[in-house]
Every structure is written in C-alpha cells, then in structure tokens.
C-alpha cells in the first residue's frame, strides 16, 4: 500500500517538474525571440542612420564639388578678363609710345587724303598740337608739332627743350633721324628739316628763356637745310628779334656731332663742348648742349641773349613756310 502511494506521489511530482521545465523552456524561447527582434530593430535603425549620414555626406561632397567648379569658372573668367585688360593696356602703351616718338611714319596708301597739309601753315585748325603732314607726294607723311598761336601761327617746331628730360648729347644718326617726345622735349631730325625746307622757302624763329624767366627771340627770314651728302649745311637769312644775332659765324656751315667733325676749328667742337651744332670755329650759340643752370658756356646758351654764356632753361626752334 505504502509502495503504491509512494509511486503515485513520485509520478505526480515528476509530472509537475516536467510541466515546470516545459513552461520555463517556453518562457526562455519567447524571451530570446524578443531580444533578437530588439537587436534587429537596433541594427535596422543604425543602418538607416548610416544611410542618412551617407546621403548627407554625398550632398556635402556634391556641394563642395559645385563650389569648386564655380570657383574655377570664376578664376578662369577673371584670368580671361585680366588678359583682355592687359592686352588693352599693352595696346594703349604701344599707341602712346607710337604717338610720342618722333620717328612715327604712316605708310603711303590710297586711303590718305589728297588734301593732306604740306606744312603747319596750311593745317586747317587753329589749335596747337601734333598733325600729320606730307611734304610732297614722294615723301612718306610724318607727324610734326604745330604752333598755331604764337607769331601768327603756322609754325613747325623742330627743337624744344624746357626741363632736361632728354639727353641731346647724341650721334650723327640720332640727329639725322630725330629723337625725343614730340609733345615734350625733342629734336625733329635733320633729314625731315631738309625735306621740309627744300620743298618750299621757310623762315625760322628761335625762342629762349634763362633760369630767371627772362625771354627773348631771334628770327631769320630764310632757313634751309641741305641734304645728308651736304652734311646738312645750314642757310640763314637776315636777322631780327630781341636776342642779338649769334649765328653770323654759323651761316653755310655743316652740321657736326660728337662722332662726325665738320667744323673748321683745330678742335672737335661738338665733342669737346658736348653739343651737336653747325659749328665753325666752335660757336656763339648752341641750343643742343647740356641742360644746366651754369654761366660759363658749359650749358645751352645764346650769347646774344644777354651778351654772356648764361645757361638757358627754355629753347624752341620753329620754322614756317613763307
């Protein structure tokens, strides 16, 4: 009897233990699935966050790339603009230099007006300035500065000095062809003077001032320059003016420079006194010497200005068709 009871109790107990184990196992399985689902949700959320971050990064990269492309385009446009500006500046500088130089020729062609002025006297403008003239149909036109106000106008300036900015101690070729700035200090050139004065009769007036501001002028009713083969010999007529004649010994003399001695002295005057001129036994006037405020003859001077060798601060030689 007791054995049967005990066996029954054992069976019941075993059955309860088994039921509890199955229940615990079900509970554990449910908890594992729930944990796994939560982990999957976390993974999915992180993947979404990573995707969003990647998209944002791609947008930033695209924005940076677009900004760089715009910057490169702006730099390219700026470079092109700078090149255009530089080209304009170079062209403008070239034009200014071309306009300023004395040796400034315009080629003869069919577009040149047939009524082009042959000298400043027949320029149809009362304003002083640079004009293109053609001495005759066989000579290339060239620029000259016309003085249209003083001495009744019509004068072609062939020499001008007033501040010493241009070196006049030059050789034969420079004096033949001309040098300097035609709107400032310059020498027109012996060859052009020859062409102008050979074609038609001319007169000359020479203006001068000293460093105290005193003014005088010398005028000759005839002025002509010979050809280069004649060494640009000067012909002068009768003198008038407030400055006394200081060229009486220079009439019919050949031109001399530091590298070509055509004077009649025992010394080379143009080289010795640093002044190209129509020297004889040197000279009483030389407007092509050094620009200095001196009184000993080592500077630009015209002895008949005040009967001394004082340096001159201003000289201008102008010729006009008669």
PDB file of C-alpha atoms in Angstrom:
ATOM      1  CA  UNK A   1       0.000   0.000   0.000  1.00  0.00           C
ATOM      2  CA  UNK A   2       2.677   2.394   1.007  1.00  0.00           C
ATOM      3  CA  UNK A   3       4.602   1.495  -2.097  1.00  0.00           C
ATOM      4  CA  UNK A   4       1.670   2.317  -4.317  1.00  0.00           C
ATOM      5  CA  UNK A   5       1.186   5.663  -2.642  1.00  0.00           C
ATOM      6  CA  UNK A   6       4.846   6.473  -2.891  1.00  0.00           C
ATOM      7  CA  UNK A   7       4.879   5.507  -6.579  1.00  0.00           C
ATOM      8  CA  UNK A   8       1.873   7.649  -7.231  1.00  0.00           C
ATOM      9  CA  UNK A   9       3.425  10.613  -5.411  1.00  0.00           C
ATOM     10  CA  UNK A  10       6.648  10.179  -7.372  1.00  0.00           C
ATOM     11  CA  UNK A  11       4.775  10.143 -10.674  1.00  0.00           C
ATOM     12  CA  UNK A  12       2.837  13.235  -9.769  1.00  0.00           C
ATOM     13  CA  UNK A  13       5.996  15.020  -8.706  1.00  0.00           C
ATOM     14  CA  UNK A  14       7.814  14.032 -11.898  1.00  0.00           C
ATOM     15  CA  UNK A  15       4.884  15.227 -13.941  1.00  0.00           C
ATOM     16  CA  UNK A  16       4.912  18.619 -12.178  1.00  0.00           C
ATOM     17  CA  UNK A  17       8.660  19.006 -12.649  1.00  0.00           C
ATOM     18  CA  UNK A  18       8.330  18.228 -16.349  1.00  0.00           C
ATOM     19  CA  UNK A  19       5.500  20.705 -16.740  1.00  0.00           C
ATOM     20  CA  UNK A  20       7.523  23.390 -14.998  1.00  0.00           C
ATOM     21  CA  UNK A  21      10.536  22.678 -17.235  1.00  0.00           C
ATOM     22  CA  UNK A  22       8.420  22.917 -20.355  1.00  0.00           C
ATOM     23  CA  UNK A  23       6.939  26.175 -19.119  1.00  0.00           C
ATOM     24  CA  UNK A  24      10.381  27.565 -18.350  1.00  0.00           C
ATOM     25  CA  UNK A  25      11.630  26.483 -21.757  1.00  0.00           C
ATOM     26  CA  UNK A  26       8.707  28.264 -23.470  1.00  0.00           C
ATOM     27  CA  UNK A  27       9.405  31.355 -21.419  1.00  0.00           C
ATOM     28  CA  UNK A  28      13.086  31.278 -22.392  1.00  0.00           C
ATOM     29  CA  UNK A  29      12.223  30.834 -26.060  1.00  0.00           C
ATOM     30  CA  UNK A  30       9.837  33.802 -26.014  1.00  0.00           C
ATOM     31  CA  UNK A  31      12.426  36.000 -24.286  1.00  0.00           C
ATOM     32  CA  UNK A  32      15.106  35.046 -26.856  1.00  0.00           C
ATOM     33  CA  UNK A  33      12.908  35.948 -29.794  1.00  0.00           C
ATOM     34  CA  UNK A  34      12.020  39.279 -28.195  1.00  0.00           C
ATOM     35  CA  UNK A  35      15.693  40.066 -27.581  1.00  0.00           C
ATOM     36  CA  UNK A  36      16.578  39.114 -31.124  1.00  0.00           C
ATOM     37  CA  UNK A  37      13.837  41.348 -32.526  1.00  0.00           C
ATOM     38  CA  UNK A  38      15.077  44.272 -30.442  1.00  0.00           C
ATOM     39  CA  UNK A  39      18.627  43.730 -31.752  1.00  0.00           C
ATOM     40  CA  UNK A  40      17.353  43.575 -35.319  1.00  0.00           C
ATOM     41  CA  UNK A  41      15.465  46.815 -34.787  1.00  0.00           C
ATOM     42  CA  UNK A  42      18.628  48.420 -33.411  1.00  0.00           C
ATOM     43  CA  UNK A  43      20.606  47.178 -36.384  1.00  0.00           C
ATOM     44  CA  UNK A  44      17.955  48.453 -38.785  1.00  0.00           C
ATOM     45  CA  UNK A  45      17.925  51.840 -37.052  1.00  0.00           C
ATOM     46  CA  UNK A  46      21.738  52.118 -37.234  1.00  0.00           C
ATOM     47  CA  UNK A  47      21.688  51.099 -40.889  1.00  0.00           C
ATOM     48  CA  UNK A  48      19.112  53.840 -41.542  1.00  0.00           C
ATOM     49  CA  UNK A  49      21.254  56.335 -39.654  1.00  0.00           C
ATOM     50  CA  UNK A  50      24.311  55.287 -41.668  1.00  0.00           C
ATOM     51  CA  UNK A  51      22.352  55.621 -44.910  1.00  0.00           C
ATOM     52  CA  UNK A  52      21.139  59.075 -43.892  1.00  0.00           C
ATOM     53  CA  UNK A  53      24.715  60.038 -42.969  1.00  0.00           C
ATOM     54  CA  UNK A  54      25.991  58.726 -46.303  1.00  0.00           C
ATOM     55  CA  UNK A  55      23.347  60.714 -48.176  1.00  0.00           C
ATOM     56  CA  UNK A  56      24.253  63.863 -46.242  1.00  0.00           C
ATOM     57  CA  UNK A  57      27.951  63.245 -46.929  1.00  0.00           C
ATOM     58  CA  UNK A  58      27.248  62.781 -50.638  1.00  0.00           C
ATOM     59  CA  UNK A  59      25.248  66.034 -50.650  1.00  0.00           C
ATOM     60  CA  UNK A  60      28.132  67.847 -48.952  1.00  0.00           C
ATOM     61  CA  UNK A  61      30.609  66.388 -51.471  1.00  0.00           C
ATOM     62  CA  UNK A  62      28.345  67.449 -54.343  1.00  0.00           C
ATOM     63  CA  UNK A  63      28.036  70.945 -52.863  1.00  0.00           C
ATOM     64  CA  UNK A  64      31.813  71.236 -52.419  1.00  0.00           C
ATOM     65  CA  UNK A  65      32.382  69.997 -55.971  1.00  0.00           C
ATOM     66  CA  UNK A  66      29.873  72.514 -57.350  1.00  0.00           C
ATOM     67  CA  UNK A  67      31.530  75.287 -55.321  1.00  0.00           C
ATOM     68  CA  UNK A  68      34.985  74.274 -56.623  1.00  0.00           C
ATOM     69  CA  UNK A  69      33.699  74.187 -60.201  1.00  0.00           C
ATOM     70  CA  UNK A  70      32.188  77.680 -59.737  1.00  0.00           C
ATOM     71  CA  UNK A  71      35.429  78.944 -58.221  1.00  0.00           C
ATOM     72  CA  UNK A  72      37.434  77.518 -61.119  1.00  0.00           C
ATOM     73  CA  UNK A  73      34.984  79.069 -63.589  1.00  0.00           C
ATOM     74  CA  UNK A  74      35.261  82.432 -61.797  1.00  0.00           C
ATOM     75  CA  UNK A  75      39.073  82.206 -61.785  1.00  0.00           C
ATOM     76  CA  UNK A  76      39.071  81.324 -65.469  1.00  0.00           C
ATOM     77  CA  UNK A  77      36.763  84.251 -66.249  1.00  0.00           C
ATOM     78  CA  UNK A  78      38.927  86.557 -64.107  1.00  0.00           C
ATOM     79  CA  UNK A  79      42.057  85.324 -65.880  1.00  0.00           C
ATOM     80  CA  UNK A  80      40.474  85.933 -69.267  1.00  0.00           C
ATOM     81  CA  UNK A  81      39.337  89.376 -68.140  1.00  0.00           C
ATOM     82  CA  UNK A  82      42.843  90.143 -66.838  1.00  0.00           C
ATOM     83  CA  UNK A  83      44.337  89.036 -70.153  1.00  0.00           C
ATOM     84  CA  UNK A  84      41.934  91.284 -72.042  1.00  0.00           C
ATOM     85  CA  UNK A  85      42.762  94.219 -69.747  1.00  0.00           C
ATOM     86  CA  UNK A  86      46.488  93.522 -70.134  1.00  0.00           C
ATOM     87  CA  UNK A  87      46.149  93.357 -73.909  1.00  0.00           C
ATOM     88  CA  UNK A  88      44.306  96.689 -73.884  1.00  0.00           C
ATOM     89  CA  UNK A  89      46.957  98.221 -71.628  1.00  0.00           C
ATOM     90  CA  UNK A  90      49.755  96.924 -73.864  1.00  0.00           C
ATOM     91  CA  UNK A  91      47.940  98.200 -76.934  1.00  0.00           C
ATOM     92  CA  UNK A  92      47.354 101.569 -75.254  1.00  0.00           C
ATOM     93  CA  UNK A  93      51.006 101.788 -74.151  1.00  0.00           C
ATOM     94  CA  UNK A  94      52.116 100.846 -77.651  1.00  0.00           C
ATOM     95  CA  UNK A  95      49.830 103.514 -79.094  1.00  0.00           C
ATOM     96  CA  UNK A  96      51.146 106.134 -76.648  1.00  0.00           C
ATOM     97  CA  UNK A  97      54.732 105.200 -77.454  1.00  0.00           C
ATOM     98  CA  UNK A  98      53.997 105.252 -81.164  1.00  0.00           C
ATOM     99  CA  UNK A  99      52.384 108.667 -80.854  1.00  0.00           C
ATOM    100  CA  UNK A 100      55.164 110.040 -78.668  1.00  0.00           C
ATOM    101  CA  UNK A 101      58.172 109.055 -80.745  1.00  0.00           C
ATOM    102  CA  UNK A 102      59.420 111.474 -83.330  1.00  0.00           C
ATOM    103  CA  UNK A 103      60.035 108.755 -85.912  1.00  0.00           C
ATOM    104  CA  UNK A 104      56.340 107.996 -86.440  1.00  0.00           C
ATOM    105  CA  UNK A 105      55.528 107.302 -90.082  1.00  0.00           C
ATOM    106  CA  UNK A 106      52.211 106.413 -91.695  1.00  0.00           C
ATOM    107  CA  UNK A 107      52.618 104.281 -94.846  1.00  0.00           C
ATOM    108  CA  UNK A 108      51.546 105.859 -98.096  1.00  0.00           C
ATOM    109  CA  UNK A 109      48.340 104.267 -99.364  1.00  0.00           C
ATOM    110  CA  UNK A 110      45.198 105.080-101.287  1.00  0.00           C
ATOM    111  CA  UNK A 111      43.308 105.990 -98.124  1.00  0.00           C
ATOM    112  CA  UNK A 112      45.475 109.014 -97.375  1.00  0.00           C
ATOM    113  CA  UNK A 113      43.642 112.256 -98.171  1.00  0.00           C
ATOM    114  CA  UNK A 114      44.913 114.018-101.259  1.00  0.00           C
ATOM    115  CA  UNK A 115      44.424 117.352 -99.475  1.00  0.00           C
ATOM    116  CA  UNK A 116      46.768 116.493 -96.564  1.00  0.00           C
ATOM    117  CA  UNK A 117      48.610 119.538 -95.238  1.00  0.00           C
ATOM    118  CA  UNK A 118      52.099 120.034 -96.601  1.00  0.00           C
ATOM    119  CA  UNK A 119      53.130 122.118 -93.582  1.00  0.00           C
ATOM    120  CA  UNK A 120      51.718 123.589 -90.387  1.00  0.00           C
ATOM    121  CA  UNK A 121      50.892 126.780 -92.272  1.00  0.00           C
ATOM    122  CA  UNK A 122      48.089 125.082 -94.226  1.00  0.00           C
ATOM    123  CA  UNK A 123      46.747 122.877 -91.422  1.00  0.00           C
ATOM    124  CA  UNK A 124      43.035 123.686 -91.204  1.00  0.00           C
ATOM    125  CA  UNK A 125      42.990 124.002 -87.428  1.00  0.00           C
ATOM    126  CA  UNK A 126      43.827 126.871 -85.118  1.00  0.00           C
ATOM    127  CA  UNK A 127      44.766 124.641 -82.161  1.00  0.00           C
ATOM    128  CA  UNK A 128      48.415 123.868 -81.435  1.00  0.00           C
ATOM    129  CA  UNK A 129      49.231 120.153 -81.395  1.00  0.00           C
ATOM    130  CA  UNK A 130      50.508 117.158 -83.355  1.00  0.00           C
ATOM    131  CA  UNK A 131      49.498 116.915 -87.014  1.00  0.00           C
ATOM    132  CA  UNK A 132      50.355 114.584 -89.866  1.00  0.00           C
ATOM    133  CA  UNK A 133      51.856 116.365 -92.863  1.00  0.00           C
ATOM    134  CA  UNK A 134      53.075 115.218 -96.278  1.00  0.00           C
ATOM    135  CA  UNK A 135      55.757 117.485 -97.697  1.00  0.00           C
ATOM    136  CA  UNK A 136      55.135 116.111-101.192  1.00  0.00           C
ATOM    137  CA  UNK A 137      53.685 113.017-102.837  1.00  0.00           C
ATOM    138  CA  UNK A 138      57.073 111.278-102.953  1.00  0.00           C
ATOM    139  CA  UNK A 139      57.765 111.533 -99.219  1.00  0.00           C
ATOM    140  CA  UNK A 140      56.146 109.421 -96.512  1.00  0.00           C
ATOM    141  CA  UNK A 141      53.924 111.552 -94.240  1.00  0.00           C
ATOM    142  CA  UNK A 142      55.180 112.168 -90.708  1.00  0.00           C
ATOM    143  CA  UNK A 143      53.983 113.824 -87.511  1.00  0.00           C
ATOM    144  CA  UNK A 144      55.019 117.331 -86.526  1.00  0.00           C
ATOM    145  CA  UNK A 145      54.061 119.634 -83.676  1.00  0.00           C
ATOM    146  CA  UNK A 146      52.364 122.790 -84.992  1.00  0.00           C
ATOM    147  CA  UNK A 147      52.415 126.051 -83.039  1.00  0.00           C
ATOM    148  CA  UNK A 148      49.234 127.794 -84.172  1.00  0.00           C
ATOM    149  CA  UNK A 149      49.047 130.702 -81.729  1.00  0.00           C
ATOM    150  CA  UNK A 150      52.382 132.493 -81.298  1.00  0.00           C
ATOM    151  CA  UNK A 151      53.832 134.689 -84.057  1.00  0.00           C
ATOM    152  CA  UNK A 152      50.536 134.378 -86.006  1.00  0.00           C
ATOM    153  CA  UNK A 153      50.716 130.559 -86.073  1.00  0.00           C
ATOM    154  CA  UNK A 154      51.638 128.102 -88.809  1.00  0.00           C
ATOM    155  CA  UNK A 155      54.993 127.140 -87.259  1.00  0.00           C
ATOM    156  CA  UNK A 156      56.546 123.664 -87.302  1.00  0.00           C
ATOM    157  CA  UNK A 157      58.528 123.025 -84.109  1.00  0.00           C
ATOM    158  CA  UNK A 158      61.871 121.378 -84.907  1.00  0.00           C
ATOM    159  CA  UNK A 159      63.511 121.595 -81.476  1.00  0.00           C
ATOM    160  CA  UNK A 160      62.113 122.025 -77.968  1.00  0.00           C
ATOM    161  CA  UNK A 161      63.831 121.943 -74.566  1.00  0.00           C
ATOM    162  CA  UNK A 162      62.491 123.039 -71.197  1.00  0.00           C
ATOM    163  CA  UNK A 163      63.389 120.568 -68.398  1.00  0.00           C
ATOM    164  CA  UNK A 164      66.425 118.493 -69.436  1.00  0.00           C
ATOM    165  CA  UNK A 165      64.487 115.200 -69.553  1.00  0.00           C
ATOM    166  CA  UNK A 166      66.023 114.219 -72.917  1.00  0.00           C
ATOM    167  CA  UNK A 167      69.751 113.685 -73.496  1.00  0.00           C
ATOM    168  CA  UNK A 168      70.880 115.788 -76.507  1.00  0.00           C
ATOM    169  CA  UNK A 169      74.497 114.594 -76.496  1.00  0.00           C
ATOM    170  CA  UNK A 170      73.869 112.104 -79.332  1.00  0.00           C
ATOM    171  CA  UNK A 171      75.487 110.838 -82.502  1.00  0.00           C
ATOM    172  CA  UNK A 172      75.002 111.612 -86.195  1.00  0.00           C
ATOM    173  CA  UNK A 173      72.280 109.023 -86.837  1.00  0.00           C
ATOM    174  CA  UNK A 174      70.178 110.275 -83.916  1.00  0.00           C
ATOM    175  CA  UNK A 175      70.361 113.882 -85.122  1.00  0.00           C
ATOM    176  CA  UNK A 176      69.632 112.795 -88.672  1.00  0.00           C
ATOM    177  CA  UNK A 177      66.540 110.737 -87.770  1.00  0.00           C
ATOM    178  CA  UNK A 178      65.266 112.666 -84.747  1.00  0.00           C
ATOM    179  CA  UNK A 179      64.680 111.714 -81.108  1.00  0.00           C
ATOM    180  CA  UNK A 180      62.650 112.550 -78.015  1.00  0.00           C
ATOM    181  CA  UNK A 181      58.943 113.102 -77.365  1.00  0.00           C
ATOM    182  CA  UNK A 182      57.281 115.284 -80.000  1.00  0.00           C
ATOM    183  CA  UNK A 183      54.891 116.704 -77.385  1.00  0.00           C
ATOM    184  CA  UNK A 184      57.659 117.417 -74.883  1.00  0.00           C
ATOM    185  CA  UNK A 185      61.441 117.647 -75.422  1.00  0.00           C
ATOM    186  CA  UNK A 186      62.637 116.541 -78.859  1.00  0.00           C
ATOM    187  CA  UNK A 187      64.682 117.089 -81.990  1.00  0.00           C
ATOM    188  CA  UNK A 188      62.651 116.613 -85.184  1.00  0.00           C
ATOM    189  CA  UNK A 189      65.562 115.368 -87.293  1.00  0.00           C
ATOM    190  CA  UNK A 190      67.861 116.925 -89.887  1.00  0.00           C
ATOM    191  CA  UNK A 191      66.500 114.791 -92.705  1.00  0.00           C
ATOM    192  CA  UNK A 192      62.936 115.983 -92.102  1.00  0.00           C
ATOM    193  CA  UNK A 193      64.166 119.587 -91.860  1.00  0.00           C
ATOM    194  CA  UNK A 194      65.892 119.077 -95.196  1.00  0.00           C
ATOM    195  CA  UNK A 195      62.739 117.654 -96.797  1.00  0.00           C
ATOM    196  CA  UNK A 196      60.560 120.477 -95.466  1.00  0.00           C
ATOM    197  CA  UNK A 197      62.831 123.406 -96.300  1.00  0.00           C
ATOM    198  CA  UNK A 198      63.941 122.098 -99.705  1.00  0.00           C
ATOM    199  CA  UNK A 199      60.395 121.803-100.995  1.00  0.00           C
ATOM    200  CA  UNK A 200      59.381 125.407-100.199  1.00  0.00           C
ATOM    201  CA  UNK A 201      61.104 128.537 -98.747  1.00  0.00           C
ATOM    202  CA  UNK A 202      60.993 128.789 -94.953  1.00  0.00           C
ATOM    203  CA  UNK A 203      61.841 131.219 -92.170  1.00  0.00           C
ATOM    204  CA  UNK A 204      62.876 130.383 -88.595  1.00  0.00           C
ATOM    205  CA  UNK A 205      62.236 131.830 -85.135  1.00  0.00           C
ATOM    206  CA  UNK A 206      64.162 130.759 -82.039  1.00  0.00           C
ATOM    207  CA  UNK A 207      62.634 131.350 -78.602  1.00  0.00           C
ATOM    208  CA  UNK A 208      64.671 131.278 -75.400  1.00  0.00           C
ATOM    209  CA  UNK A 209      64.427 131.915 -71.657  1.00  0.00           C
ATOM    210  CA  UNK A 210      67.030 131.946 -68.906  1.00  0.00           C
ATOM    211  CA  UNK A 211      66.596 130.447 -65.445  1.00  0.00           C
ATOM    212  CA  UNK A 212      65.348 133.805 -64.147  1.00  0.00           C
ATOM    213  CA  UNK A 213      62.412 133.790 -66.557  1.00  0.00           C
ATOM    214  CA  UNK A 214      63.786 136.412 -68.960  1.00  0.00           C
ATOM    215  CA  UNK A 215      62.562 135.869 -72.543  1.00  0.00           C
ATOM    216  CA  UNK A 216      63.933 136.777 -75.980  1.00  0.00           C
ATOM    217  CA  UNK A 217      63.738 135.526 -79.548  1.00  0.00           C
ATOM    218  CA  UNK A 218      65.821 135.596 -82.720  1.00  0.00           C
ATOM    219  CA  UNK A 219      64.241 135.431 -86.171  1.00  0.00           C
ATOM    220  CA  UNK A 220      65.747 134.804 -89.618  1.00  0.00           C
ATOM    221  CA  UNK A 221      63.765 135.428 -92.787  1.00  0.00           C
ATOM    222  CA  UNK A 222      65.373 132.474 -94.555  1.00  0.00           C
ATOM    223  CA  UNK A 223      66.157 128.975 -93.304  1.00  0.00           C
ATOM    224  CA  UNK A 224      67.200 125.938 -95.288  1.00  0.00           C
ATOM    225  CA  UNK A 225      68.960 122.644 -94.520  1.00  0.00           C
ATOM    226  CA  UNK A 226      70.951 120.819 -97.192  1.00  0.00           C
ATOM    227  CA  UNK A 227      70.963 117.077 -97.802  1.00  0.00           C
ATOM    228  CA  UNK A 228      72.947 114.485 -95.885  1.00  0.00           C
ATOM    229  CA  UNK A 229      75.501 114.361 -98.694  1.00  0.00           C
ATOM    230  CA  UNK A 230      75.967 118.093 -97.990  1.00  0.00           C
ATOM    231  CA  UNK A 231      76.328 117.284 -94.265  1.00  0.00           C
ATOM    232  CA  UNK A 232      73.049 119.141 -93.623  1.00  0.00           C
ATOM    233  CA  UNK A 233      74.557 122.569 -94.312  1.00  0.00           C
ATOM    234  CA  UNK A 234      72.529 125.469 -92.892  1.00  0.00           C
ATOM    235  CA  UNK A 235      71.400 128.559 -94.814  1.00  0.00           C
ATOM    236  CA  UNK A 236      70.216 131.578 -92.814  1.00  0.00           C
ATOM    237  CA  UNK A 237      68.800 134.922 -93.943  1.00  0.00           C
ATOM    238  CA  UNK A 238      68.506 138.342 -92.351  1.00  0.00           C
ATOM    239  CA  UNK A 239      68.222 138.523 -88.557  1.00  0.00           C
ATOM    240  CA  UNK A 240      65.640 140.368 -86.425  1.00  0.00           C
ATOM    241  CA  UNK A 241      64.425 139.902 -82.859  1.00  0.00           C
ATOM    242  CA  UNK A 242      65.018 140.832 -79.227  1.00  0.00           C
ATOM    243  CA  UNK A 243      68.010 138.480 -78.946  1.00  0.00           C
ATOM    244  CA  UNK A 244      71.068 139.592 -80.894  1.00  0.00           C
ATOM    245  CA  UNK A 245      72.343 137.535 -83.811  1.00  0.00           C
ATOM    246  CA  UNK A 246      74.612 134.760 -82.532  1.00  0.00           C
ATOM    247  CA  UNK A 247      74.618 132.705 -85.734  1.00  0.00           C
ATOM    248  CA  UNK A 248      76.540 135.045 -88.057  1.00  0.00           C
ATOM    249  CA  UNK A 249      79.585 132.748 -87.930  1.00  0.00           C
ATOM    250  CA  UNK A 250      77.468 129.600 -88.439  1.00  0.00           C
ATOM    251  CA  UNK A 251      75.885 130.524 -91.769  1.00  0.00           C
ATOM    252  CA  UNK A 252      76.595 127.991 -94.519  1.00  0.00           C
ATOM    253  CA  UNK A 253      78.264 125.645 -92.007  1.00  0.00           C
ATOM    254  CA  UNK A 254      77.882 121.866 -91.994  1.00  0.00           C
ATOM    255  CA  UNK A 255      76.390 120.062 -89.014  1.00  0.00           C
ATOM    256  CA  UNK A 256      78.743 118.398 -86.518  1.00  0.00           C
ATOM    257  CA  UNK A 257      78.081 115.719 -83.896  1.00  0.00           C
ATOM    258  CA  UNK A 258      80.314 114.002 -81.345  1.00  0.00           C
ATOM    259  CA  UNK A 259      81.097 111.283 -83.904  1.00  0.00           C
ATOM    260  CA  UNK A 260      81.357 113.497 -87.001  1.00  0.00           C
ATOM    261  CA  UNK A 261      83.605 116.549 -87.106  1.00  0.00           C
ATOM    262  CA  UNK A 262      82.573 119.031 -89.819  1.00  0.00           C
ATOM    263  CA  UNK A 263      83.710 122.270 -88.193  1.00  0.00           C
ATOM    264  CA  UNK A 264      86.643 124.459 -89.281  1.00  0.00           C
ATOM    265  CA  UNK A 265      88.433 124.653 -85.964  1.00  0.00           C
ATOM    266  CA  UNK A 266      91.530 122.776 -84.874  1.00  0.00           C
ATOM    267  CA  UNK A 267      89.452 121.011 -82.216  1.00  0.00           C
ATOM    268  CA  UNK A 268      86.350 118.867 -82.500  1.00  0.00           C
ATOM    269  CA  UNK A 269      83.809 121.390 -81.168  1.00  0.00           C
ATOM    270  CA  UNK A 270      80.772 119.087 -80.911  1.00  0.00           C
ATOM    271  CA  UNK A 271      82.795 116.537 -78.975  1.00  0.00           C
ATOM    272  CA  UNK A 272      84.800 118.982 -76.886  1.00  0.00           C
ATOM    273  CA  UNK A 273      81.795 121.052 -75.782  1.00  0.00           C
ATOM    274  CA  UNK A 274      79.216 118.220 -75.845  1.00  0.00           C
ATOM    275  CA  UNK A 275      76.878 119.940 -78.269  1.00  0.00           C
ATOM    276  CA  UNK A 276      75.952 118.964 -81.831  1.00  0.00           C
ATOM    277  CA  UNK A 277      75.550 122.131 -83.936  1.00  0.00           C
ATOM    278  CA  UNK A 278      76.533 123.989 -87.111  1.00  0.00           C
ATOM    279  CA  UNK A 279      79.994 124.752 -85.783  1.00  0.00           C
ATOM    280  CA  UNK A 280      82.611 126.914 -87.479  1.00  0.00           C
ATOM    281  CA  UNK A 281      85.387 127.802 -85.057  1.00  0.00           C
ATOM    282  CA  UNK A 282      83.002 126.462 -82.441  1.00  0.00           C
ATOM    283  CA  UNK A 283      80.122 128.927 -81.952  1.00  0.00           C
ATOM    284  CA  UNK A 284      78.447 131.825 -80.158  1.00  0.00           C
ATOM    285  CA  UNK A 285      75.276 129.787 -79.758  1.00  0.00           C
ATOM    286  CA  UNK A 286      74.479 126.145 -79.125  1.00  0.00           C
ATOM    287  CA  UNK A 287      70.968 125.045 -78.199  1.00  0.00           C
ATOM    288  CA  UNK A 288      71.871 121.345 -78.097  1.00  0.00           C
ATOM    289  CA  UNK A 289      74.359 121.433 -75.208  1.00  0.00           C
ATOM    290  CA  UNK A 290      73.797 120.050 -71.706  1.00  0.00           C
ATOM    291  CA  UNK A 291      70.753 121.298 -69.814  1.00  0.00           C
ATOM    292  CA  UNK A 292      72.332 123.037 -66.787  1.00  0.00           C
ATOM    293  CA  UNK A 293      71.943 126.252 -64.825  1.00  0.00           C
ATOM    294  CA  UNK A 294      75.501 127.471 -65.460  1.00  0.00           C
ATOM    295  CA  UNK A 295      77.022 130.699 -66.761  1.00  0.00           C
ATOM    296  CA  UNK A 296      80.390 129.519 -68.117  1.00  0.00           C
ATOM    297  CA  UNK A 297      79.325 128.198 -71.536  1.00  0.00           C
ATOM    298  CA  UNK A 298      79.028 124.558 -70.431  1.00  0.00           C
ATOM    299  CA  UNK A 299      75.250 124.624 -70.864  1.00  0.00           C
ATOM    300  CA  UNK A 300      72.678 125.612 -73.506  1.00  0.00           C
ATOM    301  CA  UNK A 301      73.399 129.229 -74.436  1.00  0.00           C
ATOM    302  CA  UNK A 302      72.823 132.001 -76.965  1.00  0.00           C
ATOM    303  CA  UNK A 303      75.487 134.629 -76.432  1.00  0.00           C
ATOM    304  CA  UNK A 304      73.366 137.433 -77.839  1.00  0.00           C
ATOM    305  CA  UNK A 305      70.594 136.749 -75.294  1.00  0.00           C
ATOM    306  CA  UNK A 306      72.326 138.965 -72.688  1.00  0.00           C
ATOM    307  CA  UNK A 307      75.828 139.079 -74.170  1.00  0.00           C
ATOM    308  CA  UNK A 308      77.091 136.286 -71.924  1.00  0.00           C
ATOM    309  CA  UNK A 309      77.213 132.492 -71.688  1.00  0.00           C
ATOM    310  CA  UNK A 310      74.391 132.037 -69.178  1.00  0.00           C
ATOM    311  CA  UNK A 311      72.576 128.714 -69.366  1.00  0.00           C
ATOM    312  CA  UNK A 312      69.087 128.715 -70.851  1.00  0.00           C
ATOM    313  CA  UNK A 313      66.125 126.933 -69.274  1.00  0.00           C
ATOM    314  CA  UNK A 314      63.947 127.006 -72.384  1.00  0.00           C
ATOM    315  CA  UNK A 315      64.563 126.924 -76.121  1.00  0.00           C
ATOM    316  CA  UNK A 316      62.244 126.306 -79.060  1.00  0.00           C
ATOM    317  CA  UNK A 317      63.186 126.378 -82.744  1.00  0.00           C
ATOM    318  CA  UNK A 318      60.261 126.770 -85.143  1.00  0.00           C
ATOM    319  CA  UNK A 319      60.145 127.056 -88.943  1.00  0.00           C
ATOM    320  CA  UNK A 320      57.343 128.333 -91.177  1.00  0.00           C
ATOM    321  CA  UNK A 321      56.641 128.208 -94.859  1.00  0.00           C
ATOM    322  CA  UNK A 322      56.961 131.670 -96.450  1.00  0.00           C
TER     323      UNK A 322
END
